[in-house]
């Protein structure tokens, strides 16, 4: 009886179709995937304001397959109503990274995100934080050695 119950729980625990769906509310969550899975990111949006979501920077463990906009069901009679931007990613390689999307107006100068969502994406059990990340480059700038050489508030 217990064995049957455990088998039933294990069968229901994963995504049967290999697709994981996350939303704005899942930001900062860890998303566990396998190579060959799909990741669907659904984010509230209103393009009539000039804002849209963009993937920044380009991820390496997932690859963007499509990006679409779905109007809200009740938006047919409302001018300027928002909806949902839907991004579908293919999981292409093992590894771990942060998938970041910025809500921006691309014509602003400078471009400053109105909102940011980030997901920790781990594929095929890759560790977090990644262990194979190169250390940051050594700074080439030098700081003054004499505190009197910096005038503040003069």
Tab-separated table of N, CA and C in Angstrom:
chain	number	residue	atom	x	y	z
A	1	UNK	N	0.826	-1.193	0.000
A	1	UNK	CA	0.000	0.000	0.000
A	1	UNK	C	0.868	1.254	0.000
A	2	UNK	N	1.853	1.319	0.883
A	2	UNK	CA	2.732	2.483	0.949
A	2	UNK	C	3.519	2.628	-0.343
A	3	UNK	N	4.016	1.513	-0.903
A	3	UNK	CA	4.767	1.550	-2.146
A	3	UNK	C	3.907	2.098	-3.280
A	4	UNK	N	2.657	1.676	-3.351
A	4	UNK	CA	1.746	2.183	-4.381
A	4	UNK	C	1.513	3.677	-4.245
A	5	UNK	N	1.409	4.148	-3.008
A	5	UNK	CA	1.212	5.568	-2.757
A	5	UNK	C	2.434	6.362	-3.190
A	6	UNK	N	3.645	5.856	-2.889
A	6	UNK	CA	4.868	6.538	-3.292
A	6	UNK	C	5.009	6.595	-4.801
A	7	UNK	N	4.680	5.533	-5.502
A	7	UNK	CA	4.741	5.525	-6.962
A	7	UNK	C	3.765	6.544	-7.524
A	8	UNK	N	2.580	6.651	-6.958
A	8	UNK	CA	1.589	7.621	-7.416
A	8	UNK	C	2.060	9.051	-7.226
A	9	UNK	N	2.696	9.353	-6.092
A	9	UNK	CA	3.199	10.692	-5.833
A	9	UNK	C	4.321	11.025	-6.796
A	10	UNK	N	5.226	10.087	-7.047
A	10	UNK	CA	6.342	10.325	-7.957
A	10	UNK	C	5.839	10.593	-9.365
A	11	UNK	N	4.798	9.899	-9.791
A	11	UNK	CA	4.275	10.089	-11.141
A	11	UNK	C	3.615	11.450	-11.298
A	12	UNK	N	3.046	11.999	-10.234
A	12	UNK	CA	2.359	13.282	-10.315
A	12	UNK	C	3.282	14.463	-10.053
A	13	UNK	N	4.492	14.202	-9.559
A	13	UNK	CA	5.367	15.278	-9.131
A	13	UNK	C	5.965	16.112	-10.241
A	14	UNK	N	6.110	15.577	-11.440
A	14	UNK	CA	6.777	16.319	-12.506
A	14	UNK	C	5.807	16.831	-13.537
A	15	UNK	N	6.338	17.580	-14.492
A	15	UNK	CA	5.531	18.049	-15.608
A	15	UNK	C	5.453	16.927	-16.630
A	16	UNK	N	4.263	16.404	-16.869
A	16	UNK	CA	4.108	15.282	-17.790
A	16	UNK	C	4.483	15.658	-19.216
A	17	UNK	N	4.247	16.903	-19.605
A	17	UNK	CA	4.526	17.303	-20.987
A	17	UNK	C	5.898	17.958	-21.143
A	18	UNK	N	6.710	18.028	-20.082
A	18	UNK	CA	8.038	18.608	-20.168
A	18	UNK	C	8.039	20.121	-20.257
A	19	UNK	N	6.919	20.767	-19.886
A	19	UNK	CA	6.835	22.226	-19.927
A	19	UNK	C	6.622	22.749	-18.515
A	20	UNK	N	7.432	23.712	-18.135
A	20	UNK	CA	7.298	24.381	-16.833
A	20	UNK	C	6.843	25.808	-17.097
A	21	UNK	N	5.843	26.286	-16.379
A	21	UNK	CA	5.304	27.630	-16.553
A	21	UNK	C	5.600	28.449	-15.306
A	22	UNK	N	6.170	29.652	-15.494
A	22	UNK	CA	6.423	30.568	-14.389
A	22	UNK	C	5.830	31.929	-14.739
A	23	UNK	N	5.551	32.726	-13.696
A	23	UNK	CA	4.936	34.039	-13.870
A	23	UNK	C	5.729	35.093	-13.104
A	24	UNK	N	5.216	36.333	-13.120
A	24	UNK	CA	5.827	37.428	-12.367
A	24	UNK	C	6.023	37.037	-10.904
A	25	UNK	N	5.030	36.386	-10.331
A	25	UNK	CA	5.046	36.025	-8.925
A	25	UNK	C	6.099	34.985	-8.559
A	26	UNK	N	6.646	34.302	-9.550
A	26	UNK	CA	7.666	33.293	-9.296
A	26	UNK	C	9.077	33.876	-9.355
A	27	UNK	N	9.184	35.180	-9.601
A	27	UNK	CA	10.503	35.802	-9.704
A	27	UNK	C	11.334	35.483	-8.470
A	28	UNK	N	12.585	35.221	-8.677
A	28	UNK	CA	13.612	34.825	-7.706
A	28	UNK	C	13.519	33.347	-7.331
A	29	UNK	N	12.554	32.628	-7.876
A	29	UNK	CA	12.445	31.198	-7.585
A	29	UNK	C	13.476	30.409	-8.372
A	30	UNK	N	13.764	29.221	-7.882
A	30	UNK	CA	14.626	28.280	-8.577
A	30	UNK	C	13.746	27.414	-9.468
A	31	UNK	N	14.149	27.270	-10.744
A	31	UNK	CA	13.392	26.483	-11.707
A	31	UNK	C	14.262	25.298	-12.117
A	32	UNK	N	13.813	24.083	-11.795
A	32	UNK	CA	14.567	22.865	-12.108
A	32	UNK	C	14.041	22.261	-13.395
A	33	UNK	N	14.934	22.054	-14.359
A	33	UNK	CA	14.556	21.564	-15.676
A	33	UNK	C	15.522	20.489	-16.139
A	34	UNK	N	15.149	19.825	-17.227
A	34	UNK	CA	16.023	18.855	-17.885
A	34	UNK	C	16.200	19.291	-19.333
A	35	UNK	N	17.346	18.925	-19.928
A	35	UNK	CA	17.561	19.207	-21.344
A	35	UNK	C	16.408	18.598	-22.125
A	36	UNK	N	15.850	19.356	-23.052
A	36	UNK	CA	14.704	18.904	-23.847
A	36	UNK	C	13.378	19.438	-23.339
A	37	UNK	N	13.343	19.941	-22.100
A	37	UNK	CA	12.123	20.542	-21.557
A	37	UNK	C	11.862	21.895	-22.213
A	38	UNK	N	10.702	22.452	-21.907
A	38	UNK	CA	10.345	23.808	-22.313
A	38	UNK	C	10.066	24.627	-21.060
A	39	UNK	N	10.431	25.892	-21.118
A	39	UNK	CA	10.127	26.832	-20.039
A	39	UNK	C	9.266	27.934	-20.635
A	40	UNK	N	8.087	28.132	-20.045
A	40	UNK	CA	7.173	29.195	-20.487
A	40	UNK	C	7.132	30.266	-19.400
A	41	UNK	N	7.452	31.496	-19.785
A	41	UNK	CA	7.438	32.622	-18.861
A	41	UNK	C	6.274	33.521	-19.265
A	42	UNK	N	5.330	33.760	-18.329
A	42	UNK	CA	4.126	34.555	-18.589
A	42	UNK	C	4.167	35.793	-17.690
A	43	UNK	N	4.277	36.976	-18.320
A	43	UNK	CA	4.450	38.222	-17.574
A	43	UNK	C	3.396	39.237	-17.964
A	44	UNK	N	2.781	39.886	-16.952
A	44	UNK	CA	1.785	40.917	-17.239
A	44	UNK	C	2.454	42.073	-17.960
A	45	UNK	N	1.722	42.642	-18.921
A	45	UNK	CA	2.303	43.658	-19.784
A	45	UNK	C	1.207	44.539	-20.361
A	46	UNK	N	1.591	45.755	-20.729
A	46	UNK	CA	0.674	46.639	-21.429
A	46	UNK	C	1.462	47.414	-22.488
A	47	UNK	N	1.536	46.875	-23.705
A	47	UNK	CA	2.335	47.501	-24.747
A	47	UNK	C	1.831	48.882	-25.178
A	48	UNK	N	0.583	49.225	-24.857
A	48	UNK	CA	0.094	50.554	-25.242
A	48	UNK	C	0.802	51.657	-24.465
A	49	UNK	N	1.509	51.309	-23.384
A	49	UNK	CA	2.275	52.284	-22.605
A	49	UNK	C	3.686	52.470	-23.156
A	50	UNK	N	4.049	51.651	-24.157
A	50	UNK	CA	5.394	51.692	-24.705
A	50	UNK	C	6.317	50.683	-24.066
A	51	UNK	N	5.872	50.035	-22.993
A	51	UNK	CA	6.706	49.060	-22.303
A	51	UNK	C	6.521	47.666	-22.894
A	52	UNK	N	7.605	46.904	-22.877
A	52	UNK	CA	7.560	45.492	-23.245
A	52	UNK	C	8.704	44.793	-22.528
A	53	UNK	N	8.588	43.479	-22.452
A	53	UNK	CA	9.609	42.675	-21.786
A	53	UNK	C	10.699	42.304	-22.773
A	54	UNK	N	11.946	42.276	-22.300
A	54	UNK	CA	13.047	41.779	-23.121
A	54	UNK	C	13.946	40.913	-22.248
A	55	UNK	N	14.527	39.906	-22.904
A	55	UNK	CA	15.438	38.993	-22.223
A	55	UNK	C	16.810	39.655	-22.225
A	56	UNK	N	17.376	39.812	-21.039
A	56	UNK	CA	18.633	40.562	-20.944
A	56	UNK	C	19.476	40.040	-19.788
A	57	UNK	N	20.673	39.565	-19.964
A	57	UNK	CA	21.356	39.267	-21.228
A	57	UNK	C	20.870	37.934	-21.801
A	58	UNK	N	21.369	37.591	-22.976
A	58	UNK	CA	20.948	36.347	-23.625
A	58	UNK	C	21.364	35.153	-22.768
A	59	UNK	N	20.430	34.266	-22.479
A	59	UNK	CA	20.751	33.098	-21.654
A	59	UNK	C	21.550	32.062	-22.455
A	60	UNK	N	22.157	31.118	-21.739
A	60	UNK	CA	22.948	30.084	-22.412
A	60	UNK	C	22.361	28.687	-22.257
A	61	UNK	N	21.652	28.401	-21.153
A	61	UNK	CA	21.110	27.051	-20.957
A	61	UNK	C	19.723	26.900	-21.563
A	62	UNK	N	19.071	28.019	-21.847
A	62	UNK	CA	17.783	28.005	-22.540
A	62	UNK	C	17.894	28.904	-23.763
A	63	UNK	N	17.072	28.599	-24.766
A	63	UNK	CA	17.081	29.363	-26.006
A	63	UNK	C	15.657	29.830	-26.302
A	64	UNK	N	15.505	31.137	-26.569
A	64	UNK	CA	14.179	31.692	-26.847
A	64	UNK	C	13.643	31.137	-28.160
A	65	UNK	N	12.479	30.488	-28.093
A	65	UNK	CA	11.826	29.960	-29.287
A	65	UNK	C	10.766	30.911	-29.809
A	66	UNK	N	9.979	31.505	-28.886
A	66	UNK	CA	8.916	32.407	-29.339
A	66	UNK	C	8.573	33.421	-28.260
A	67	UNK	N	8.011	34.530	-28.726
A	67	UNK	CA	7.536	35.586	-27.843
A	67	UNK	C	6.232	36.110	-28.440
A	68	UNK	N	5.154	36.049	-27.651
A	68	UNK	CA	3.847	36.495	-28.146
A	68	UNK	C	3.157	37.337	-27.079
A	69	UNK	N	2.098	38.018	-27.482
A	69	UNK	CA	1.293	38.804	-26.558
A	69	UNK	C	-0.128	38.277	-26.596
A	70	UNK	N	-0.702	38.049	-25.409
A	70	UNK	CA	-2.097	37.613	-25.285
A	70	UNK	C	-2.891	38.715	-24.625
A	71	UNK	N	-3.932	39.173	-25.294
A	71	UNK	CA	-4.796	40.186	-24.686
A	71	UNK	C	-5.590	39.562	-23.542
A	72	UNK	N	-5.884	40.373	-22.543
A	72	UNK	CA	-6.723	39.912	-21.438
A	72	UNK	C	-8.118	39.610	-21.989
A	73	UNK	N	-8.782	38.634	-21.403
A	73	UNK	CA	-10.102	38.220	-21.889
A	73	UNK	C	-11.105	39.363	-21.897
A	74	UNK	N	-11.028	40.248	-20.918
A	74	UNK	CA	-11.996	41.341	-20.819
A	74	UNK	C	-11.525	42.614	-21.519
A	75	UNK	N	-10.488	42.525	-22.356
A	75	UNK	CA	-9.914	43.735	-22.955
A	75	UNK	C	-10.556	44.130	-24.286
A	76	UNK	N	-11.443	43.324	-24.834
A	76	UNK	CA	-12.028	43.605	-26.147
A	76	UNK	C	-12.734	44.956	-26.192
A	77	UNK	N	-13.353	45.363	-25.112
A	77	UNK	CA	-14.098	46.625	-25.088
A	77	UNK	C	-13.317	47.765	-24.444
A	78	UNK	N	-12.065	47.518	-24.081
A	78	UNK	CA	-11.281	48.543	-23.385
A	78	UNK	C	-10.041	48.920	-24.190
A	79	UNK	N	-9.981	50.158	-24.627
A	79	UNK	CA	-8.812	50.646	-25.339
A	79	UNK	C	-7.661	50.774	-24.338
A	80	UNK	N	-6.478	50.312	-24.729
A	80	UNK	CA	-5.312	50.433	-23.867
A	80	UNK	C	-5.210	49.395	-22.773
A	81	UNK	N	-6.025	48.349	-22.842
A	81	UNK	CA	-5.988	47.310	-21.812
A	81	UNK	C	-4.729	46.466	-21.964
A	82	UNK	N	-4.260	45.953	-20.878
A	82	UNK	CA	-3.060	45.126	-20.881
A	82	UNK	C	-3.356	43.676	-21.172
A	83	UNK	N	-2.340	42.861	-20.969
A	83	UNK	CA	-2.461	41.437	-21.203
A	83	UNK	C	-1.240	40.727	-20.655
A	84	UNK	N	-0.796	39.710	-21.378
A	84	UNK	CA	0.317	38.891	-20.927
A	84	UNK	C	1.285	38.654	-22.078
A	85	UNK	N	2.571	38.910	-21.822
A	85	UNK	CA	3.598	38.523	-22.785
A	85	UNK	C	4.029	37.112	-22.415
A	86	UNK	N	4.136	36.259	-23.429
A	86	UNK	CA	4.459	34.857	-23.218
A	86	UNK	C	5.756	34.533	-23.963
A	87	UNK	N	6.747	34.076	-23.216
A	87	UNK	CA	8.031	33.679	-23.784
A	87	UNK	C	8.157	32.167	-23.616
A	88	UNK	N	8.513	31.477	-24.697
A	88	UNK	CA	8.738	30.039	-24.628
A	88	UNK	C	10.213	29.791	-24.947
A	89	UNK	N	10.882	29.095	-24.017
A	89	UNK	CA	12.289	28.768	-24.157
A	89	UNK	C	12.450	27.265	-24.283
A	90	UNK	N	13.381	26.833	-25.139
A	90	UNK	CA	13.788	25.439	-25.195
A	90	UNK	C	14.992	25.278	-24.276
A	91	UNK	N	15.003	24.219	-23.487
A	91	UNK	CA	16.146	23.935	-22.618
A	91	UNK	C	17.151	23.163	-23.471
A	92	UNK	N	18.336	23.782	-23.704
A	92	UNK	CA	19.260	23.236	-24.697
A	92	UNK	C	20.535	22.608	-24.132
A	93	UNK	N	20.908	22.927	-22.909
A	93	UNK	CA	22.144	22.370	-22.369
A	93	UNK	C	22.092	22.350	-20.843
A	94	UNK	N	22.877	21.468	-20.260
A	94	UNK	CA	22.969	21.403	-18.800
A	94	UNK	C	23.722	22.625	-18.289
A	95	UNK	N	23.391	23.045	-17.085
A	95	UNK	CA	24.068	24.183	-16.475
A	95	UNK	C	23.119	24.945	-15.583
A	96	UNK	N	23.613	26.059	-15.073
A	96	UNK	CA	22.806	26.895	-14.186
A	96	UNK	C	23.111	28.355	-14.486
A	97	UNK	N	22.071	29.184	-14.433
A	97	UNK	CA	22.235	30.612	-14.674
A	97	UNK	C	20.987	31.344	-14.191
A	98	UNK	N	21.070	32.665	-14.218
A	98	UNK	CA	19.907	33.488	-13.924
A	98	UNK	C	19.302	33.924	-15.238
A	99	UNK	N	18.013	33.636	-15.408
A	99	UNK	CA	17.262	34.118	-16.556
A	99	UNK	C	16.608	35.419	-16.135
A	100	UNK	N	16.972	36.521	-16.795
A	100	UNK	CA	16.484	37.848	-16.418
A	100	UNK	C	15.678	38.448	-17.566
A	101	UNK	N	14.538	39.034	-17.203
A	101	UNK	CA	13.725	39.767	-18.162
A	101	UNK	C	13.465	41.154	-17.593
A	102	UNK	N	13.637	42.171	-18.430
A	102	UNK	CA	13.447	43.568	-18.043
A	102	UNK	C	12.217	44.126	-18.745
A	103	UNK	N	11.411	44.894	-18.014
A	103	UNK	CA	10.234	45.569	-18.573
A	103	UNK	C	10.667	46.993	-18.886
A	104	UNK	N	10.842	47.292	-20.173
A	104	UNK	CA	11.458	48.555	-20.588
A	104	UNK	C	10.677	49.220	-21.716
A	105	UNK	N	10.961	50.509	-21.885
A	105	UNK	CA	10.554	51.224	-23.092
A	105	UNK	C	11.826	51.361	-23.918
A	106	UNK	N	11.940	50.611	-25.014
A	106	UNK	CA	13.197	50.556	-25.758
A	106	UNK	C	13.636	51.885	-26.358
A	107	UNK	N	12.738	52.856	-26.443
A	107	UNK	CA	13.092	54.147	-27.035
A	107	UNK	C	13.614	55.137	-26.001
A	108	UNK	N	13.556	54.805	-24.714
A	108	UNK	CA	14.093	55.694	-23.681
A	108	UNK	C	15.622	55.753	-23.793
A	109	UNK	N	16.184	56.892	-23.426
A	109	UNK	CA	17.634	57.041	-23.411
A	109	UNK	C	18.042	57.754	-22.139
A	110	UNK	N	18.610	57.079	-21.166
A	110	UNK	CA	18.985	55.664	-21.180
A	110	UNK	C	17.782	54.774	-20.887
A	111	UNK	N	17.936	53.513	-21.278
A	111	UNK	CA	16.887	52.527	-21.008
A	111	UNK	C	17.009	52.091	-19.555
A	112	UNK	N	15.956	52.339	-18.786
A	112	UNK	CA	15.936	51.974	-17.372
A	112	UNK	C	14.726	51.061	-17.154
A	113	UNK	N	14.949	49.828	-16.690
A	113	UNK	CA	13.826	48.904	-16.483
A	113	UNK	C	12.825	49.437	-15.456
A	114	UNK	N	11.558	49.332	-15.796
A	114	UNK	CA	10.477	49.648	-14.870
A	114	UNK	C	10.315	48.515	-13.853
A	115	UNK	N	10.493	47.269	-14.356
A	115	UNK	CA	10.429	46.074	-13.512
A	115	UNK	C	11.463	45.070	-14.010
A	116	UNK	N	11.878	44.199	-13.128
A	116	UNK	CA	12.820	43.134	-13.469
A	116	UNK	C	12.319	41.850	-12.820
A	117	UNK	N	12.329	40.761	-13.577
A	117	UNK	CA	12.075	39.440	-12.999
A	117	UNK	C	13.295	38.580	-13.284
A	118	UNK	N	13.627	37.733	-12.334
A	118	UNK	CA	14.765	36.836	-12.477
A	118	UNK	C	14.397	35.472	-11.930
A	119	UNK	N	14.858	34.450	-12.627
A	119	UNK	CA	14.636	33.072	-12.202
A	119	UNK	C	15.989	32.367	-12.177
A	120	UNK	N	16.252	31.592	-11.150
A	120	UNK	CA	17.451	30.756	-11.115
A	120	UNK	C	17.101	29.483	-11.870
A	121	UNK	N	17.733	29.282	-13.017
A	121	UNK	CA	17.448	28.129	-13.862
A	121	UNK	C	18.561	27.106	-13.675
A	122	UNK	N	18.158	25.908	-13.231
A	122	UNK	CA	19.111	24.803	-13.051
A	122	UNK	C	18.670	23.646	-13.937
A	123	UNK	N	19.570	23.222	-14.822
A	123	UNK	CA	19.251	22.168	-15.784
A	123	UNK	C	20.068	20.927	-15.468
A	124	UNK	N	19.394	19.785	-15.438
A	124	UNK	CA	20.012	18.481	-15.171
A	124	UNK	C	20.783	18.468	-13.863
A	125	UNK	N	20.227	19.110	-12.841
A	125	UNK	CA	20.813	19.067	-11.508
A	125	UNK	C	22.086	19.877	-11.343
A	126	UNK	N	22.344	20.820	-12.229
A	126	UNK	CA	23.546	21.648	-12.110
A	126	UNK	C	23.529	22.384	-10.770
A	127	UNK	N	24.691	22.564	-10.163
A	127	UNK	CA	24.740	23.227	-8.850
A	127	UNK	C	24.474	24.722	-8.953
A	128	UNK	N	23.980	25.285	-7.857
A	128	UNK	CA	23.830	26.738	-7.758
A	128	UNK	C	24.504	27.202	-6.490
A	129	UNK	N	25.371	28.192	-6.530
A	129	UNK	CA	25.829	28.871	-7.740
A	129	UNK	C	26.717	27.954	-8.571
A	130	UNK	N	26.841	28.266	-9.878
A	130	UNK	CA	27.654	27.425	-10.759
A	130	UNK	C	29.098	27.345	-10.259
A	131	UNK	N	29.690	26.184	-10.391
A	131	UNK	CA	31.065	26.003	-9.936
A	131	UNK	C	32.077	26.240	-11.046
A	132	UNK	N	31.616	26.295	-12.293
A	132	UNK	CA	32.539	26.445	-13.417
A	132	UNK	C	32.619	27.876	-13.946
A	133	UNK	N	32.190	28.849	-13.146
A	133	UNK	CA	32.217	30.244	-13.578
A	133	UNK	C	33.604	30.815	-13.326
A	134	UNK	N	34.131	31.505	-14.332
A	134	UNK	CA	35.451	32.117	-14.192
A	134	UNK	C	35.372	33.260	-13.194
A	135	UNK	N	36.457	33.486	-12.430
A	135	UNK	CA	36.448	34.618	-11.501
A	135	UNK	C	36.435	35.922	-12.273
A	136	UNK	N	35.934	37.003	-11.668
A	136	UNK	CA	35.893	38.276	-12.371
A	136	UNK	C	37.299	38.730	-12.750
A	137	UNK	N	37.376	39.477	-13.852
A	137	UNK	CA	38.662	39.986	-14.309
A	137	UNK	C	39.243	40.937	-13.270
A	138	UNK	N	40.553	40.983	-13.187
A	138	UNK	CA	41.232	41.869	-12.255
A	138	UNK	C	41.082	43.305	-12.740
A	139	UNK	N	40.792	44.203	-11.834
A	139	UNK	CA	40.633	45.611	-12.188
A	139	UNK	C	41.959	46.176	-12.652
A	140	UNK	N	41.911	47.054	-13.652
A	140	UNK	CA	43.132	47.671	-14.159
A	140	UNK	C	43.317	49.084	-13.635
A	141	UNK	N	42.274	49.653	-13.071
A	141	UNK	CA	42.384	51.010	-12.527
A	141	UNK	C	43.095	50.954	-11.178
A	142	UNK	N	43.772	52.036	-10.849
A	142	UNK	CA	44.443	52.102	-9.554
A	142	UNK	C	43.863	53.248	-8.750
A	143	UNK	N	43.820	53.053	-7.479
A	143	UNK	CA	43.301	54.079	-6.577
A	143	UNK	C	44.452	54.951	-6.103
A	144	UNK	N	44.173	56.221	-5.792
A	144	UNK	CA	45.225	57.078	-5.254
A	144	UNK	C	45.772	56.501	-3.963
A	145	UNK	N	47.046	56.678	-3.745
A	145	UNK	CA	47.665	56.140	-2.543
A	145	UNK	C	47.689	57.153	-1.413
A	146	UNK	N	47.420	58.418	-1.712
A	146	UNK	CA	47.464	59.467	-0.709
A	146	UNK	C	46.059	60.031	-0.537
A	147	UNK	N	45.486	59.933	0.665
A	147	UNK	CA	44.125	60.412	0.915
A	147	UNK	C	43.983	61.898	0.610
A	148	UNK	N	45.068	62.686	0.671
A	148	UNK	CA	44.992	64.138	0.406
A	148	UNK	C	44.796	64.404	-1.091
A	149	UNK	N	44.968	63.407	-1.945
A	149	UNK	CA	44.863	63.654	-3.374
A	149	UNK	C	43.417	63.687	-3.852
A	150	UNK	N	42.463	63.397	-2.979
A	150	UNK	CA	41.050	63.416	-3.357
A	150	UNK	C	40.381	64.547	-2.612
A	151	UNK	N	39.861	65.501	-3.371
A	151	UNK	CA	39.141	66.628	-2.757
A	151	UNK	C	37.667	66.359	-2.863
A	152	UNK	N	36.974	66.278	-1.754
A	152	UNK	CA	35.537	66.028	-1.735
A	152	UNK	C	34.845	67.243	-1.183
A	153	UNK	N	33.864	67.708	-1.932
A	153	UNK	CA	33.059	68.843	-1.474
A	153	UNK	C	33.793	70.164	-1.513
A	154	UNK	N	34.814	70.289	-2.337
A	154	UNK	CA	35.568	71.559	-2.422
A	154	UNK	C	35.033	72.377	-3.554
